[in-house]
XYZ file of C-alpha atoms in Angstrom:
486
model
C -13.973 -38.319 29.361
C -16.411 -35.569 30.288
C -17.605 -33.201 27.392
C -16.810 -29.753 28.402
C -18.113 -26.738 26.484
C -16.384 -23.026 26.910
C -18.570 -20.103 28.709
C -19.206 -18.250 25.377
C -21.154 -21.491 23.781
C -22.882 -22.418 26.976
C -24.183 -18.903 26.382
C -25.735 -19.032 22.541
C -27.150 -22.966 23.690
C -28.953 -21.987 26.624
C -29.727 -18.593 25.213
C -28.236 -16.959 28.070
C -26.101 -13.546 28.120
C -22.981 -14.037 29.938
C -23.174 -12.346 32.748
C -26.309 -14.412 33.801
C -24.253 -16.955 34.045
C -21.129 -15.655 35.208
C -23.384 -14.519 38.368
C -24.473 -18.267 38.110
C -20.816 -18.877 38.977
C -20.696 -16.259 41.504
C -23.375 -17.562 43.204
C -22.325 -21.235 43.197
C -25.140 -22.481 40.987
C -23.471 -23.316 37.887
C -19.609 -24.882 38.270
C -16.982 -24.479 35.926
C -13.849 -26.603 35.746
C -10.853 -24.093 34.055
C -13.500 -21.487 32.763
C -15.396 -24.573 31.512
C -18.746 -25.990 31.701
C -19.236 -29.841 31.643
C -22.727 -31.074 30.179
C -23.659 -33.023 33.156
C -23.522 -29.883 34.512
C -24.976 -28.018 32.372
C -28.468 -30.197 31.891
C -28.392 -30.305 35.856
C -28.218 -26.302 35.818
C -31.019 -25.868 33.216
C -33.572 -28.857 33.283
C -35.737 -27.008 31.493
C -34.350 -25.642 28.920
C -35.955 -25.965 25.377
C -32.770 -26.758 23.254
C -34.386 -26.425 20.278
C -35.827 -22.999 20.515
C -33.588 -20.575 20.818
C -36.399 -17.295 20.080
C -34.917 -15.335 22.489
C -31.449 -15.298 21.833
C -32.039 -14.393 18.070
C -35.025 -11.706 19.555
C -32.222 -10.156 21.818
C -29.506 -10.891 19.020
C -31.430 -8.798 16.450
C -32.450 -5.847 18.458
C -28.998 -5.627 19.451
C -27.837 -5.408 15.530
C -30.592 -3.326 14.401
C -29.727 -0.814 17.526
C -25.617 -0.844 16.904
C -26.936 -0.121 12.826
C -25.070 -3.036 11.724
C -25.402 -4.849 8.644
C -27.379 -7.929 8.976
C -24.877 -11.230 9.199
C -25.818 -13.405 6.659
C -26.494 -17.030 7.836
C -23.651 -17.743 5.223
C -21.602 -20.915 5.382
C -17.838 -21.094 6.390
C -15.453 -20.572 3.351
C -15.640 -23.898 1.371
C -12.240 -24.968 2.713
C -12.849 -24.013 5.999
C -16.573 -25.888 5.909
C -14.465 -28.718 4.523
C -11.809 -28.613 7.451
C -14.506 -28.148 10.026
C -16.614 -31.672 8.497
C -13.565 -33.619 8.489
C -12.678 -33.015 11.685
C -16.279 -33.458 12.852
C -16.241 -36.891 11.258
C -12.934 -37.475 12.891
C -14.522 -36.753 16.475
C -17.698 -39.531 15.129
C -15.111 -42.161 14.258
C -13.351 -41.383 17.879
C -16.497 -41.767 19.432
C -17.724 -44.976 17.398
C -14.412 -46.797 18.018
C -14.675 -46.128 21.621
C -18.002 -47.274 21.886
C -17.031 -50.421 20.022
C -14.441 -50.956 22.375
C -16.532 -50.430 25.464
C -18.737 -53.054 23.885
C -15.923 -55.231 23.584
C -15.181 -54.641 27.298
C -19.125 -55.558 28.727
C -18.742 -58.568 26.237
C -14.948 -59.674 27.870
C -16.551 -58.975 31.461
C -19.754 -61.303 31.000
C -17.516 -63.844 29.782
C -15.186 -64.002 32.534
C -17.871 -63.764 35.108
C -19.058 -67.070 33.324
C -15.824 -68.348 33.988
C -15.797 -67.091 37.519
C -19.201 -68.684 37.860
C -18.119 -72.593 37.346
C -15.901 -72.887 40.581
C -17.311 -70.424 42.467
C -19.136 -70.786 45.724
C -22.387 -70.111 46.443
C -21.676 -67.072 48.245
C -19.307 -65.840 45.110
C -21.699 -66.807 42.844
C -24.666 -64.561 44.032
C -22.280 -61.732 44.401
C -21.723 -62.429 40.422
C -24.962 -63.048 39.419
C -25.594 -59.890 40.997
C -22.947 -57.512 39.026
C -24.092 -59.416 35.531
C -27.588 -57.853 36.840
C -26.675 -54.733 38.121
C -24.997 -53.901 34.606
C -27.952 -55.381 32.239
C -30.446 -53.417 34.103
C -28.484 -50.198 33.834
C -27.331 -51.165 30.341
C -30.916 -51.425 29.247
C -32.340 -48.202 30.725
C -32.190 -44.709 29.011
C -30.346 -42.453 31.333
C -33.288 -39.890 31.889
C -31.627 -36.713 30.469
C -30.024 -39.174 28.110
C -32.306 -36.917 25.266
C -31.498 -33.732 26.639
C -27.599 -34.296 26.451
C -28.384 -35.920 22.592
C -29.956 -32.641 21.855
C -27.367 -30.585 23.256
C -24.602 -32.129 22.011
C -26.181 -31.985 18.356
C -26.649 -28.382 18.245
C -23.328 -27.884 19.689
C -21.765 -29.155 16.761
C -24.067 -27.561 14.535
C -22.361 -24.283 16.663
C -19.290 -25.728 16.025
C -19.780 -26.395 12.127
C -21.000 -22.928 11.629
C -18.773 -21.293 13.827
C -15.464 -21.311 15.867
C -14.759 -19.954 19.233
C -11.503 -17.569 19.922
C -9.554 -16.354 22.808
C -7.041 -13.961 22.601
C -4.159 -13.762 24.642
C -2.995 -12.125 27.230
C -6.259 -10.194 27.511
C -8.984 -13.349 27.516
C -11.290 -11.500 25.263
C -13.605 -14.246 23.665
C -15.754 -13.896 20.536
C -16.786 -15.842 17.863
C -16.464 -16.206 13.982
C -19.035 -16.589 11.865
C -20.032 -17.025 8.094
C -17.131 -15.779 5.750
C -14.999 -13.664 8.175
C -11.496 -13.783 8.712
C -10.216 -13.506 12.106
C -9.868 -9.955 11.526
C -13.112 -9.238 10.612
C -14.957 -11.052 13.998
C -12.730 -9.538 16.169
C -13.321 -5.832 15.005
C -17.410 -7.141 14.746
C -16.883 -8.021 17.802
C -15.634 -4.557 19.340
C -12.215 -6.214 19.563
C -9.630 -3.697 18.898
C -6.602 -5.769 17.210
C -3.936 -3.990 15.531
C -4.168 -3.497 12.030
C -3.377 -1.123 9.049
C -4.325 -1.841 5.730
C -7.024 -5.137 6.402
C -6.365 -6.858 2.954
C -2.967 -8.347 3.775
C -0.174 -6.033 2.170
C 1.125 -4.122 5.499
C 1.543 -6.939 7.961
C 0.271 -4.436 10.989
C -2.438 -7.785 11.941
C 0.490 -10.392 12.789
C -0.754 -12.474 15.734
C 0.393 -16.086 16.791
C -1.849 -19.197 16.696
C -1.318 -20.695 19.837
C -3.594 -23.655 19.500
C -5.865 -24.773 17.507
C -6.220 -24.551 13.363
C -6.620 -22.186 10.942
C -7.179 -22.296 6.844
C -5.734 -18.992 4.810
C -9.113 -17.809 2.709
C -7.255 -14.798 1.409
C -4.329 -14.077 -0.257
C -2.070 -11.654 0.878
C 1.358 -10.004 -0.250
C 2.807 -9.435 3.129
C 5.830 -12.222 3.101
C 6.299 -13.741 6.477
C 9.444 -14.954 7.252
C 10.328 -18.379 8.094
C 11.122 -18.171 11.824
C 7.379 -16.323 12.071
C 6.213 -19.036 10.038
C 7.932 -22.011 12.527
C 6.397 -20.054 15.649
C 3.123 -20.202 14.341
C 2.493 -16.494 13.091
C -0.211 -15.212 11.235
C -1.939 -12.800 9.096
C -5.219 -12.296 10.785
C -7.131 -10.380 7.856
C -5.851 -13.809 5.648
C -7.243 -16.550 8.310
C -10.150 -18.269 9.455
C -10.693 -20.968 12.126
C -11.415 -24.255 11.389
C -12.038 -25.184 15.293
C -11.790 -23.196 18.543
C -8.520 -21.330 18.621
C -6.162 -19.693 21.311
C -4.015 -16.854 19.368
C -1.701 -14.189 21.105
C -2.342 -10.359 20.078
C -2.210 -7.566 21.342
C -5.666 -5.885 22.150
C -5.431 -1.480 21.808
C -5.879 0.491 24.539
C -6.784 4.213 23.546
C -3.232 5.737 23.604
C -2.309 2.583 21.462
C -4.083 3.695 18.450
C -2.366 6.150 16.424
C -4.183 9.277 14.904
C -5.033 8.306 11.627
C -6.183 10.836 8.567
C -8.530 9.724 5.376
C -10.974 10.446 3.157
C -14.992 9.106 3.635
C -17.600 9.631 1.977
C -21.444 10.968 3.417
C -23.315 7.914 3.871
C -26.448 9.907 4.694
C -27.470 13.247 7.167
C -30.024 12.280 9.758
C -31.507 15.495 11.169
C -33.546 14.730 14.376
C -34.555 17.857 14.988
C -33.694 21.625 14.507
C -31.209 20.962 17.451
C -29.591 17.758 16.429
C -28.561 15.639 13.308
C -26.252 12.627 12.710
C -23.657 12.585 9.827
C -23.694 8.936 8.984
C -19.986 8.434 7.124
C -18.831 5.131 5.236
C -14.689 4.815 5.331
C -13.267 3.068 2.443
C -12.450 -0.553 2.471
C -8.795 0.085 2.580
C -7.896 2.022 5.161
C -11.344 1.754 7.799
C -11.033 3.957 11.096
C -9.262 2.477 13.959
C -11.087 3.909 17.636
C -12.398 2.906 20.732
C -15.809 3.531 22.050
C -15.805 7.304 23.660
C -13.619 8.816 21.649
C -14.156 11.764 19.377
C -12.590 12.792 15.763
C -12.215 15.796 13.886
C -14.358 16.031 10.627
C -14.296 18.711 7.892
C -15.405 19.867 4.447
C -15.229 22.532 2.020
C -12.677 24.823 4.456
C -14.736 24.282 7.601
C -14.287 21.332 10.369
C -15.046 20.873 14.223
C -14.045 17.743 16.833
C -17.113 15.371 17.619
C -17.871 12.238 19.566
C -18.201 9.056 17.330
C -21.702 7.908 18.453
C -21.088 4.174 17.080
C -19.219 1.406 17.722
C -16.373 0.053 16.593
C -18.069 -3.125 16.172
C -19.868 -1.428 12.999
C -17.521 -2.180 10.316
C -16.336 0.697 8.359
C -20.234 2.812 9.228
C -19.195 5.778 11.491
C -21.696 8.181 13.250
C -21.200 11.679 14.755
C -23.862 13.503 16.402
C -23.292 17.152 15.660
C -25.509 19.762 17.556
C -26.288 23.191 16.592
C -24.531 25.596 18.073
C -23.547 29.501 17.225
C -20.330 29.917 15.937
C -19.967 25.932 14.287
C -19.817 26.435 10.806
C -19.436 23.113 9.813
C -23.002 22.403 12.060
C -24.327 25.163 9.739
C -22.885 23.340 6.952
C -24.729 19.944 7.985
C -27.921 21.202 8.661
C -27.789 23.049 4.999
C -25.510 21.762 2.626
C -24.224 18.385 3.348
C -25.484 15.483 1.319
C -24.847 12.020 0.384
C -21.764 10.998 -1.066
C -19.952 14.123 -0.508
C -16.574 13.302 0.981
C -15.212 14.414 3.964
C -12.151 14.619 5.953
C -11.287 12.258 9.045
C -8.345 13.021 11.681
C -8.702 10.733 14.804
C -9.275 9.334 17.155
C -9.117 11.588 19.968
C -9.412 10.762 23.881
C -9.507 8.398 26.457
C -12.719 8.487 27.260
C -13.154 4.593 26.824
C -14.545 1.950 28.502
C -12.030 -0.152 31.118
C -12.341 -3.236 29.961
C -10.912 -5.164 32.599
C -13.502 -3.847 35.131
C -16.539 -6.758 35.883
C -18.890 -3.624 37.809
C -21.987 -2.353 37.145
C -21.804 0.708 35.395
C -24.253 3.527 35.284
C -23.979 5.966 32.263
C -24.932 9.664 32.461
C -25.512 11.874 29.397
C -26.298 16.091 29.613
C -27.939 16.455 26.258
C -25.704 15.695 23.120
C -23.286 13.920 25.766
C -25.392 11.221 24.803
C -22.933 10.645 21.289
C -20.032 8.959 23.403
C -22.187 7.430 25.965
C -24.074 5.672 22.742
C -21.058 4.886 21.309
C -20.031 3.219 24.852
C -23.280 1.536 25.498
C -22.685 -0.516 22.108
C -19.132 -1.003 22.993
C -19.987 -2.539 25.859
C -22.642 -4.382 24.150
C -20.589 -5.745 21.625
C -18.098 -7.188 23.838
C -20.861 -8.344 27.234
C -18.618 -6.972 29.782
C -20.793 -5.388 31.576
C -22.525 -6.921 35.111
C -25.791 -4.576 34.323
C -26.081 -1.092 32.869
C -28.221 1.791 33.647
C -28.795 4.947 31.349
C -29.812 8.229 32.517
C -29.878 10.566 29.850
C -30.457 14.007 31.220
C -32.047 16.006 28.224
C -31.858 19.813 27.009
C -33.423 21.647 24.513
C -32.932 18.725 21.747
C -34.545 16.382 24.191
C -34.159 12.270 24.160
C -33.854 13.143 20.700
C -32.871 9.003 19.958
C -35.261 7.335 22.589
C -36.932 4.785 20.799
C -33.339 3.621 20.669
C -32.882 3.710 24.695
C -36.159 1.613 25.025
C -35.516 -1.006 22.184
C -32.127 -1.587 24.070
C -34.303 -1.515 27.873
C -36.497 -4.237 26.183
C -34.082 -6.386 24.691
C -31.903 -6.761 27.680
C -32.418 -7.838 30.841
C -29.395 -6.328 32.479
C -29.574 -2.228 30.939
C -32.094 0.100 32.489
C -33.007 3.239 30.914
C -34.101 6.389 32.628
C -34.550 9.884 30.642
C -34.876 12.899 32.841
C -36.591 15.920 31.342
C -35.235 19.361 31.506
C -34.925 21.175 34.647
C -33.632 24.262 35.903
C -32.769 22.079 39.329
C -29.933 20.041 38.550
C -28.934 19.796 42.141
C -32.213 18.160 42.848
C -32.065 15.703 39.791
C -28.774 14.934 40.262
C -29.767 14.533 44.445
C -32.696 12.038 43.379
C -30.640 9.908 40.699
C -27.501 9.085 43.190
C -30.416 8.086 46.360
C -31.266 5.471 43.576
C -27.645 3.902 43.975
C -27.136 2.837 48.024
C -24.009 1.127 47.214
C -22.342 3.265 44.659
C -19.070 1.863 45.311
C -19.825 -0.956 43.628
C -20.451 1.146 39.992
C -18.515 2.338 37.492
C -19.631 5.754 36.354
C -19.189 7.204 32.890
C -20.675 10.418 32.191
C -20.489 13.099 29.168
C -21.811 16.829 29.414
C -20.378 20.100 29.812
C -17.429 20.509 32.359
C -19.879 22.326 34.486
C -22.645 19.637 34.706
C -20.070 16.882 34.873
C -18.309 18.550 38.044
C -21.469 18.840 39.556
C -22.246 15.250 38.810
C -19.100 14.252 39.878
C -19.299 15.881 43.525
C -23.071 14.280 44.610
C -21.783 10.725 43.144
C -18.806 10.627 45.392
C -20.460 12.173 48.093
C -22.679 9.254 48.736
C -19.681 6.473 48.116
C -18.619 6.701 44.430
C -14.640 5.653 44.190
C -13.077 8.606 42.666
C -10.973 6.220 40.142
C -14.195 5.048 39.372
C -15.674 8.511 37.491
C -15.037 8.500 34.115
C -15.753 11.650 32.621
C -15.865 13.648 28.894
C -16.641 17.442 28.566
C -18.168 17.973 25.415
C -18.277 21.859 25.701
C -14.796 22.233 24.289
């Protein structure tokens, strides 16, 4: 029986992003057989692939953590019982594979036998024909297929992947993500930028229920939540109480923007990042119990001390309970004044949110070019890494159009242009031409209805932006836009 391997783990053995390979697909140089890749095929589609150095899928991986401000996965093992699931079944698959070796030895040693027997009666013409299958099958018997050591190699690290980590689908959507180390289902898919429903996280509200719809799962955390038996019988889950033990199918429901209620709670000030007399970030930290449910793009309303304003969440909500606003300073804002004089760490704040539907459309497999006016660069950030976090994207281009706070994060733009091969970033100093800029950045795109636009400024810049893109061929369903200046 062939070996087939899903799309995701193709990706992390060839150190590959998706998308290169999905236009492998597109193009007809890599086939799949129901989303799958067989090894045959694979070793044919990359002969020269150095299975044992992966550099530049951990080079990309990192730069990709460090620039979302995650924390740093530890290269932990699987919960004990889940490590001890995952072994047993891997020495399950050996003792498959062993017996039906053995038995194919059985079979060669049956076959020579009865050409023997074949042999004594046969005539002459018979018997060359014989002698010549016996050959035929010692020769090829005896010789080392050549990428014999190429598919031993591959299939070893893929069940290292597989020890150390399990694969996931969720249905009906098809997002796809894996889960590593200690975390529950819940915990990869929100890692992930997977927005699953949830409330409380540690298993007393019940809001994560999801069905397993193949595959197995080992509880690693207690919960309180009582399921009842007919939940139980169809398979029902908590997902903040399970981990995989192998590659798993489970049906969920995946949050759109109006999907997510408005949630209020208290945070505290992680830290206060000023950039410059323009700019700052307020770096927050929810608590563990009751983390911030939101989408990429969308904005919440913080406040402190009597004062509060509505900002863009510049992260992602792959970041685990870290959230980032980028607050400019701007007359009449008190609670900018407040954060460029008075706000320190571990003050606590008030969240209301989120806010918007500004969000990425995640069904969408175009190219997508991103356009930020100045501090419009908060939700476009906080897209970028959305976007990141769950590889959606065919390629990705930045311009970021500055004002008086200038590319005020740019080492960030070009740590992201040099880790991936499919984002392009392009910052565009102040001008008092807009028409022209905006003239010269849309000449740049021949075959704009191919793109997905998503662009954040003031409503003024963004309806200028909006009339030279679909001028030359833009789909008008295909603008997505967020005015800032509110």
């Amino acid at each position: 029986m062939s070996h087939l391997l899903p799309l995701s783990r193709v990706a992390r053995l060839v150190g590959q992003p998706r998308h290169t390979l999905q236009e492998m697909i597109r193009n007809g140089t890599l086939a799949t057989f129901d989303g799958m890749v067989e090894l045959d095929e694979l070793l044919r589609a990359f002969p020269e692939v150095k299975w044992d150095d992966d550099a530049e899928f951990r080079r990309v991986t990192e730069i990709k953590e460090k620039a979302f401000a995650k924390r740093v996965l530890e290269r932990a093992l699987p919960d004990k019982d889940v490590l001890v699931a995952r072994l047993n079944e891997l020495g399950d698959d050996y003792a498959a594979a062993k017996a039906l070796l053995l038995h194919y030895g059985n079979v060669m040693t049956w076959l020579d036998e009865k050409i023997d027997e074949l042999e004594e009666n046969a005539s002459a013409e018979t018997y060359h024909a014989l002698h010549t299958v016996r050959a035929f099958l010692l020769r090829n018997l005896a010789e080392t297929p050549p990428d014999a050591v190429l598919a031993q190699t591959e299939l070893a690290q893929e069940r290292i992947l597989k020890l150390m980590s399990a694969h996931v689908t969720i249905q009906p959507s098809g997002h796809e993500f894996f889960v590593d180390g200690n975390d529950t289902l819940l915990e990869a898919a929100l890692r992930n930028g997977v927005s699953l429903n949830y409330g409380c996280s540690n298993g007393n509200c019940g809001e994560c229920k999801a069905r397993l719809v193949s595959g197995e799962v080992k509880k690693v955390h207690a919960h309180d939540y009582v399921l009842k038996q007919a939940e139980k019988d169809a398979g029902v889950i908590l997902l903040c109480a399970y981990a995989p033990v192998n590659d798993v199918v489970i049906e969920a429901n995946v949050a759109e923007a109006r999907d997510i209620p408005v949630q209020q709670l208290a945070a505290k000030v992680k830290s206060v990042e000023v950039f410059n007399p323009q700019m700052a970030a307020l770096h927050i930290l929810a608590p563990r119990s009751q983390r911030l449910r939101f989408l990429g793009g969308q904005s919440i309303q913080v406040g402190t001390k009597g004062v509060s304003g509505r900002y863009a969440i510049a992260s992602c909500p792959c970041e685990d309970r870290h959230i980032e606003v980028q607050i400019p300073r701007r007359p009449g804002d008190p609670f900018a004044e407040l954060l460029f004089s008075a706000l320190k760490a571990n003050d606590t704040v008030e969240l209301e949110g989120p806010y918007g539907e500004f969000v990425l459309d995640e069904d969408s497999p175009r190219p997508v070019i991103f356009l930020a006016f100045g501090a419009g660069f908060a939700p476009i950030k906080s897209l970028i890494q959305h976007a990141m976090s769950l590889e959606i994207a065919e390629s990705m281009d930045l311009h970021w159009l500055a004002d008086e706070a200038g590319h005020y994060q740019d080492n960030l733009c070009r740590a992201w242009a040099d880790a991936l091969d499919n984002f392009n970033y392009v910052p565009h100093e102040p001008t008092d031409d807009l028409d022209a800029l905006l003239k010269s950045i849309v000449m740049d795109y021949p075959d704009l209805h191919r793109f997905d636009v998503y662009a954040a400024g003031s409503a003024a810049q963004l309806e200028q932006a909006r009339e030279h893109f679909v001028r030359e061929g833009l789909h008008e369903a295909r603008w997505f836009a967020e005015a800032i200046d509110r």
